[in-house]
């Protein structure tokens, strides 16, 4: 369906369920894949197959971002696509969440994306342009009790997406966001294994498979979406419609 032959993509949070799925699907579509994560990155690259490279990347570190881009260019040449997928979720209310955990969520979900765009843009200019996809969330469109840090980070990510889209447009670099609903990953459950957000009364009463969300992300990164920048693609199974029963 998608053809990324000759394109190089860097995916953050590659060791997670969605990140691994993205790595595999981009590789299957012909891309050179850089699977970036704090751990298990080589395993993901091996699973993706094709022309894949695993790199260590803590998205909150400017130094590690510079090293990741340098290794990408050394192996494949300039970067064409960046998927800011790394995320951290900590349950806690406005009054209860520890301040250091609030900051950790923002550092990963917001500052990590900022540093990624900052590191990737010069490489994309060498390539003549590129596409950046920020993996946001329905938490960036609404809010839920106990997710104050996550929601705050994702709402702020919307502003970053739009600002970067304007700033990079003349460099032929598109910046868009995909807002998934609840994905069947460990992030969908609390430490006791209970769903953080019930989906039984949604229009599509189930969690999304990672592959379903990956399809939206690949489309947004592809040339088939070349007229879109600063856009927000919603893939939520009807969550934003509210309960139907």
Coordinates of C-alpha atoms in Angstrom, one line a residue:
X1 CA 0.0 0.0 0.0
X2 CA 2.8 2.4 0.9
X3 CA 6.2 2.7 -0.9
X4 CA 9.1 4.1 1.1
X5 CA 11.8 2.8 -1.1
X6 CA 14.9 4.9 -0.7
X7 CA 13.5 6.8 2.3
X8 CA 15.1 6.7 5.7
X9 CA 12.9 6.8 8.8
X10 CA 13.9 7.2 12.5
X11 CA 11.4 5.9 15.0
X12 CA 11.6 6.7 18.7
X13 CA 10.2 4.5 21.3
X14 CA 10.9 1.7 18.9
X15 CA 11.0 -1.1 21.6
X16 CA 7.3 -0.5 22.5
X17 CA 4.4 -2.3 20.9
X18 CA 3.6 0.5 18.5
X19 CA 7.2 1.4 17.8
X20 CA 8.1 -2.2 17.0
X21 CA 5.1 -2.4 14.7
X22 CA 6.1 0.8 13.0
X23 CA 9.6 -0.4 12.5
X24 CA 8.4 -3.6 10.8
X25 CA 5.8 -1.9 8.6
X26 CA 8.2 0.8 7.4
X27 CA 10.8 -1.9 6.6
X28 CA 8.2 -4.0 4.7
X29 CA 7.4 -0.8 2.7
X30 CA 11.0 -0.5 1.6
X31 CA 12.3 2.1 4.0
X32 CA 15.7 2.2 5.7
X33 CA 14.7 2.0 9.4
X34 CA 16.5 3.4 12.4
X35 CA 14.9 1.8 15.4
X36 CA 15.7 4.2 18.3
X37 CA 15.1 3.4 22.0
X38 CA 16.7 3.3 25.4
X39 CA 16.9 -0.5 25.2
X40 CA 16.2 -3.5 23.0
X41 CA 16.8 -1.4 19.8
X42 CA 19.0 -4.0 18.2
X43 CA 16.3 -6.6 18.7
X44 CA 13.8 -4.4 17.1
X45 CA 16.1 -3.7 14.1
X46 CA 16.6 -7.5 13.7
X47 CA 12.9 -8.1 13.8
X48 CA 12.2 -5.3 11.2
X49 CA 14.8 -6.9 8.9
X50 CA 15.7 -5.2 5.6
X51 CA 18.0 -2.2 5.9
X52 CA 17.5 -1.6 9.6
X53 CA 19.7 -0.1 12.3
X54 CA 19.2 -0.1 16.0
X55 CA 20.5 2.9 18.0
X56 CA 20.3 3.9 21.7
X57 CA 18.3 7.0 22.2
X58 CA 17.1 8.7 25.3
X59 CA 14.9 11.3 23.7
X60 CA 15.5 13.8 26.5
X61 CA 19.2 13.9 25.7
X62 CA 20.5 16.4 23.1
X63 CA 23.8 14.4 23.0
X64 CA 22.1 11.2 22.2
X65 CA 19.9 12.8 19.6
X66 CA 23.0 14.2 17.8
X67 CA 24.7 10.7 18.0
X68 CA 21.5 9.1 16.6
X69 CA 21.3 11.4 13.6
X70 CA 25.1 11.1 13.0
X71 CA 24.8 7.3 12.9
X72 CA 21.8 7.5 10.6
X73 CA 23.6 9.7 8.1
X74 CA 26.7 7.6 8.3
X75 CA 24.7 4.4 7.4
X76 CA 21.9 5.7 5.2
X77 CA 22.5 9.4 4.3
X78 CA 20.2 12.2 5.3
X79 CA 17.0 11.5 7.2
X80 CA 13.7 11.7 5.4
X81 CA 11.1 10.9 8.1
X82 CA 11.0 11.2 11.9
X83 CA 8.3 9.5 14.0
X84 CA 8.3 11.0 17.5
X85 CA 6.7 8.0 19.1
X86 CA 8.4 7.8 22.5
X87 CA 6.0 8.3 25.4
X88 CA 5.9 8.1 29.2
X89 CA 2.7 7.9 31.2
X90 CA 2.3 8.3 34.9
X91 CA -1.1 8.1 36.7
X92 CA -1.7 10.9 39.1
X93 CA -4.1 13.7 39.8
X94 CA -3.4 17.5 39.8
X95 CA -2.9 17.3 43.6
X96 CA -1.3 13.9 43.9
X97 CA 1.3 13.5 41.1
X98 CA 4.9 13.9 42.3
X99 CA 6.4 16.9 40.7
X100 CA 9.5 15.0 39.5
X101 CA 7.1 12.6 37.7
X102 CA 5.1 15.4 36.2
X103 CA 8.4 16.8 34.8
X104 CA 9.5 13.4 33.6
X105 CA 6.3 13.0 31.6
X106 CA 6.8 16.4 30.0
X107 CA 10.5 15.8 29.3
X108 CA 9.7 12.6 27.4
X109 CA 6.5 13.5 25.6
X110 CA 7.1 17.2 24.8
X111 CA 10.8 18.0 25.2
X112 CA 11.8 14.8 23.6
X113 CA 9.7 15.7 20.5
X114 CA 11.2 19.2 20.4
X115 CA 14.8 17.8 20.6
X116 CA 13.9 15.3 17.8
X117 CA 12.6 18.0 15.5
X118 CA 15.6 20.2 16.3
X119 CA 18.0 17.4 15.5
X120 CA 16.3 16.0 12.4
X121 CA 15.5 19.3 10.6
X122 CA 19.1 20.0 9.4
X123 CA 19.4 16.4 8.1
X124 CA 16.1 16.7 6.3
X125 CA 17.2 19.9 4.6
X126 CA 20.1 18.0 3.1
X127 CA 17.5 15.5 1.8
X128 CA 15.5 18.3 0.2
X129 CA 12.6 18.0 2.7
X130 CA 11.0 15.5 4.9
X131 CA 8.1 14.5 7.1
X132 CA 7.7 14.5 10.8
X133 CA 4.9 12.7 12.6
X134 CA 4.3 13.4 16.3
X135 CA 2.4 10.6 17.8
X136 CA -0.1 12.4 20.1
X137 CA -3.2 11.0 21.8
X138 CA -6.8 11.5 22.5
X139 CA -5.4 12.9 25.8
X140 CA -4.3 15.8 23.7
X141 CA -7.9 16.5 22.6
X142 CA -9.7 15.9 25.9
X143 CA -8.7 15.0 29.5
X144 CA -9.4 12.2 32.0
X145 CA -9.1 12.2 35.7
X146 CA -5.7 11.0 36.9
X147 CA -3.9 11.7 33.7
X148 CA -3.0 15.4 34.3
X149 CA 0.7 15.0 33.4
X150 CA 0.0 13.0 30.2
X151 CA -2.8 15.3 29.1
X152 CA -0.7 18.4 29.8
X153 CA 2.2 17.0 27.7
X154 CA 0.0 16.0 24.8
X155 CA -1.9 19.3 24.7
X156 CA 1.4 21.1 24.6
X157 CA 2.6 18.8 21.8
X158 CA -0.2 20.1 19.6
X159 CA 1.3 23.6 19.9
X160 CA 4.7 22.3 19.1
X161 CA 3.4 20.5 16.0
X162 CA 1.7 23.6 14.6
X163 CA 4.6 25.9 15.4
X164 CA 7.1 23.6 13.8
X165 CA 4.9 23.1 10.8
X166 CA 4.9 26.8 10.1
X167 CA 8.6 27.2 10.8
X168 CA 9.7 24.3 8.5
X169 CA 7.2 24.7 5.7
X170 CA 9.5 26.6 3.4
X171 CA 12.1 23.9 3.9
X172 CA 9.7 21.3 2.4
X173 CA 9.4 19.6 5.8
X174 CA 5.9 18.6 6.8
X175 CA 5.0 18.3 10.5
X176 CA 1.7 16.5 11.4
X177 CA 0.2 14.6 14.4
X178 CA -1.7 11.4 14.7
X179 CA -4.1 11.1 17.7
X180 CA -4.6 7.4 18.5
X181 CA -7.4 6.2 20.8
X182 CA -6.7 3.5 23.3
X183 CA -4.1 1.1 21.9
X184 CA -3.6 -2.5 23.1
X185 CA -0.3 -1.9 24.8
X186 CA 0.8 -1.9 28.5
X187 CA 0.1 1.9 28.6
X188 CA -3.6 1.1 28.4
X189 CA -3.6 -0.5 31.9
X190 CA -2.9 0.6 35.4
X191 CA -0.4 -1.4 37.6
X192 CA -3.2 -3.7 38.7
X193 CA -4.1 -4.6 35.1
X194 CA -7.3 -2.6 35.0
X195 CA -8.1 -0.5 31.9
X196 CA -7.2 3.1 32.4
X197 CA -9.9 4.2 30.0
X198 CA -12.9 1.9 29.5
X199 CA -14.0 1.4 25.9
X200 CA -17.1 -0.8 26.2
X201 CA -19.5 2.1 25.3
X202 CA -17.5 3.5 22.4
X203 CA -18.7 3.3 18.8
X204 CA -15.9 0.8 18.2
X205 CA -15.9 -1.0 21.6
X206 CA -12.3 -2.3 21.8
X207 CA -8.7 -1.1 21.9
X208 CA -6.9 -0.6 18.7
X209 CA -4.3 -3.0 17.5
X210 CA -0.9 -1.4 17.1
X211 CA -1.0 -2.2 13.4
X212 CA -4.2 -0.2 12.9
X213 CA -2.6 2.9 14.3
X214 CA 0.6 2.3 12.4
X215 CA -1.4 2.4 9.1
X216 CA -2.4 6.0 10.0
X217 CA 1.1 7.0 10.8
X218 CA 2.6 5.5 7.6
X219 CA 0.0 7.4 5.6
X220 CA 0.7 10.7 7.3
X221 CA 4.4 10.2 6.7
X222 CA 4.0 9.2 3.1
X223 CA 3.9 11.3 -0.1
X224 CA 0.2 10.5 -0.3
X225 CA -0.3 13.0 2.5
X226 CA 2.1 15.6 0.9
X227 CA -0.5 18.4 1.0
X228 CA -1.0 18.1 4.7
X229 CA 1.1 20.0 7.3
X230 CA 0.1 21.1 10.8
X231 CA -2.7 18.6 10.6
X232 CA -4.2 16.4 13.3
X233 CA -5.3 12.9 12.2
X234 CA -7.7 11.3 14.6
X235 CA -7.8 7.5 14.9
X236 CA -9.8 6.9 18.0
X237 CA -12.6 4.3 17.3
X238 CA -15.2 7.0 18.0
X239 CA -13.8 8.0 21.4
X240 CA -14.4 11.7 20.8
X241 CA -18.0 11.0 19.9
X242 CA -18.7 10.0 23.5
X243 CA -20.6 6.9 24.8
X244 CA -23.2 5.6 22.4
X245 CA -25.0 3.3 24.9

